[in-house]
Amino acid sequence: MDDLSTTRAANDPVAGCECSCDRGWQDVQDEVNQALRSDDPLERNRQITAAYDGLAEADPRNIWVRLASYVSVQGGCAMQRTQAWDAQTLGRMVVNPSEAMDALQDANRTIFSNIYPVARFAQKCGAKQLRRCVESGAFEADPSLLDAMDMLEKGELRTASDLIAEHEQVDIVQPVYERHADTFRDLMRAEALIPFDQTSIPIAKHCTRDNLVSIDGLDVRDPRDRVQYYRRLVNRMLQQERTSRHGATGTW
């Protein structure tokens, strides 16, 4: 597996073979398969999160990937919470834990397998090579992701991020919601029965219910509302990152 910290231009003679359409895409798919190899949803979630972390470090311009490294952690936390519900809890009376796990891991895996490969190939080989390979028929990628990678290379970072988020929520997550409609409905009912906000998530790399980014006023079932929530999460992440940098340098 290539070192995620190395970005090679598509016309780099050293990287020419590695960034050919067939070889480059196969290398990326090998990484995806490696992350998804475990049958344990929680271990698979940890591997997915690690892949996002590596790509975020390699290409910090990609705001969507940086946020995904947090959201994937919180997805794993949600999986753990549903499995901790026993027959005496209100949540367990409403939601079947195995069905909840199936729905949550489906979302985690499906988002990763659709977006990560495209972002990783673009990071390794460049947006131009990505588009060239797709247009030649070597492999497929959604046009909105191609546009997002173009915007990323032009420095339009928030535009790129928003394009990915819209594709994620409308084209990828919504079908997952529809596949597990009853389970997600039951999860919402269970969360409503438990004290305090159980739907909002924090920007954190560990399981916590502190410093939540409020989803108030938005309907998690609506993909457009989820895009709006994504923007709230991005704003909080950027704010926390600025605070962290200032704290590290001793300036405020």
C-alpha positions in Angstrom: 0.0 0.0 0.0 1.3 3.4 -0.9 2.2 5.9 1.9 -0.7 8.2 2.2 1.6 11.1 2.9 3.0 11.0 -0.6 1.2 12.9 -3.4 2.4 12.3 -6.9 1.5 14.2 -10.0 0.1 12.1 -12.8 2.9 13.2 -15.1 5.7 12.3 -12.6 7.9 9.7 -14.4 8.5 7.9 -11.1 4.8 7.7 -10.5 3.6 7.1 -14.0 2.8 3.4 -13.6 1.3 3.9 -10.1 -1.0 6.6 -11.5 -2.0 4.8 -14.7 -5.8 4.4 -14.7 -5.7 0.6 -14.1 -2.9 0.4 -11.6 -3.8 3.6 -9.7 -7.5 2.6 -9.3 -6.6 -1.0 -8.4 -4.2 0.3 -5.7 -7.0 2.4 -4.3 -9.5 -0.4 -4.4 -7.0 -2.6 -2.6 -6.9 0.0 0.2 -10.7 0.0 0.4 -10.9 -3.7 0.5 -8.3 -3.8 3.3 -10.4 -1.3 5.3 -13.6 -3.3 4.8 -12.1 -6.8 5.3 -13.4 -7.4 8.8 -16.7 -9.0 9.5 -17.0 -7.1 12.8 -18.8 -3.8 12.1 -17.0 -2.0 14.9 -13.5 -3.1 13.8 -14.5 -2.2 10.2 -15.5 1.3 11.5 -12.1 1.7 13.1 -10.4 0.8 9.8 -12.6 3.2 7.9 -11.9 5.9 10.3 -8.1 5.2 10.1 -8.3 5.5 6.3 -10.1 8.9 6.6 -7.5 10.0 9.1 -4.6 9.1 6.7 -6.2 10.8 3.8 -7.0 13.9 5.8 -3.4 14.1 6.9 -2.2 13.6 3.3 -4.6 16.1 1.8 -5.8 18.6 4.5 -7.4 20.7 1.8 -10.2 18.2 1.6 -12.6 19.5 4.2 -15.1 16.7 3.6 -12.5 14.0 4.4 -11.3 15.9 7.5 -14.9 16.0 8.8 -15.5 12.4 7.8 -12.7 11.3 10.1 -14.8 12.8 13.0 -18.2 11.7 11.8 -17.0 8.1 11.3 -15.9 8.0 14.9 -19.3 9.2 16.0 -20.9 6.6 13.8 -19.0 4.0 15.7 -20.1 5.5 19.0 -23.7 5.3 17.8 -23.2 1.6 17.0 -21.8 1.0 20.4 -24.7 2.8 22.1 -27.3 0.7 20.3 -25.6 -2.5 21.3 -25.4 -1.4 25.0 -29.2 -1.1 25.1 -30.5 -4.1 27.0 -34.1 -5.3 27.6 -34.5 -2.9 30.6 -33.8 0.3 28.6 -36.3 2.4 26.8 -34.2 2.2 23.6 -34.2 -1.6 23.5 -38.0 -1.6 23.8 -38.2 0.3 20.6 -35.2 -0.8 18.5 -33.8 -4.2 17.7 -30.0 -3.8 18.3 -29.0 -6.1 15.5 -31.2 -4.1 13.0 -29.8 -0.8 14.4 -26.2 -2.1 13.9 -27.1 -3.2 10.3 -28.4 0.2 9.4 -25.6 2.2 10.9 -22.8 0.0 9.6 -24.4 0.1 6.1 -24.3 3.9 6.1 -20.6 3.9 7.3 -19.5 1.4 4.8 -21.5 2.7 1.8 -20.3 6.3 2.2 -16.7 5.2 2.5 -16.7 2.8 -0.4 -18.3 5.5 -2.7 -16.4 8.6 -1.8 -13.0 7.6 -0.4 -11.7 5.9 -3.6 -12.3 9.0 -5.7 -10.8 11.3 -3.2 -7.8 9.0 -2.6 -7.1 8.7 -6.4 -7.3 12.4 -6.8 -4.9 12.9 -3.9 -2.4 10.4 -5.4 -2.7 11.3 -9.0 -4.4 14.6 -9.4 -7.9 15.7 -10.5 -6.9 15.9 -14.2 -5.8 12.3 -14.2 -8.9 11.2 -12.3 -11.2 12.9 -14.9 -9.1 11.5 -17.8 -9.5 8.0 -16.5 -13.2 8.3 -15.9 -13.8 9.8 -19.3 -11.8 7.0 -20.9 -14.1 4.4 -19.3 -11.3 2.9 -17.1 -13.6 3.3 -14.0 -16.6 5.2 -12.9 -17.1 8.2 -10.6 -20.0 10.5 -10.1 -19.7 13.7 -12.0 -20.2 15.8 -8.9 -17.2 14.1 -7.3 -15.1 14.9 -10.4 -16.2 18.6 -10.2 -15.4 18.6 -6.4 -11.9 17.3 -7.0 -11.4 20.0 -9.7 -12.6 22.7 -7.2 -10.2 21.3 -4.6 -7.2 21.7 -6.9 -8.4 25.2 -7.8 -8.4 26.1 -4.1 -12.2 26.4 -3.9 -12.2 24.3 -0.7 -15.7 25.0 0.6 -17.3 24.6 -2.8 -15.6 21.2 -3.2 -16.7 20.2 0.3 -20.3 21.2 -0.4 -20.4 19.3 -3.7 -19.2 16.1 -2.0 -21.7 16.6 0.9 -24.6 17.1 -1.4 -23.7 13.9 -3.4 -23.2 12.1 -0.1 -26.5 12.9 1.4 -28.8 12.9 -1.7 -27.3 10.1 -3.7 -25.6 7.8 -1.1 -27.1 8.2 2.3 -30.7 8.7 1.2 -30.9 5.2 -0.4 -29.5 3.8 2.9 -32.2 5.5 4.8 -34.8 4.1 2.4 -33.3 0.5 2.8 -33.6 0.8 6.5 -36.6 3.1 6.8 -38.3 1.3 9.7 -35.1 0.9 11.7 -34.1 4.6 11.3 -37.7 5.5 12.3 -37.4 3.3 15.4 -34.0 4.9 16.2 -35.6 8.3 16.2 -38.4 7.1 18.4 -35.9 5.6 20.8 -33.7 8.7 20.9 -36.8 10.8 21.7 -37.5 8.6 24.7 -34.1 9.0 26.2 -33.3 12.2 28.2 -31.2 14.9 26.5 -30.2 15.3 22.9 -29.4 11.9 21.4 -29.4 12.9 17.7 -26.8 15.7 17.5 -23.1 14.8 17.4 -19.9 16.5 18.5 -16.7 17.1 16.6 -14.6 14.7 18.6 -12.4 11.7 18.0 -13.8 9.8 21.0 -17.3 8.9 22.3 -18.8 11.8 24.2 -22.1 13.7 24.4 -20.4 17.0 25.3 -20.2 20.0 23.0 -22.8 18.7 20.6 -23.5 20.5 17.3 -27.2 21.1 17.5 -29.4 19.6 14.8 -32.3 21.7 16.1 -34.7 22.9 13.4 -33.6 20.2 10.9 -35.2 16.9 9.9 -32.6 14.2 9.8 -34.8 12.3 7.3 -34.5 15.1 4.8 -31.3 14.9 2.7 -31.3 18.7 2.2 -31.6 19.2 5.9 -28.7 16.8 6.4 -26.6 18.9 4.0 -27.4 21.9 6.2 -26.3 20.0 9.3 -23.1 19.0 7.5 -22.4 22.7 7.1 -22.9 23.3 10.8 -20.5 20.5 11.5 -17.9 21.9 9.1 -18.2 25.3 10.8 -17.7 23.8 14.2 -14.7 21.7 13.0 -13.0 24.7 11.5 -13.7 26.8 14.6 -12.2 24.0 16.8 -9.2 23.6 14.5 -8.5 27.4 14.6 -8.7 27.4 18.4 -6.4 24.4 18.6 -3.8 26.0 16.4 -3.9 29.3 18.4 -3.6 27.4 21.6 -0.6 25.4 20.3 1.2 28.7 19.4 0.2 30.5 22.6 -1.9 33.1 20.7 -5.6 33.8 21.0 
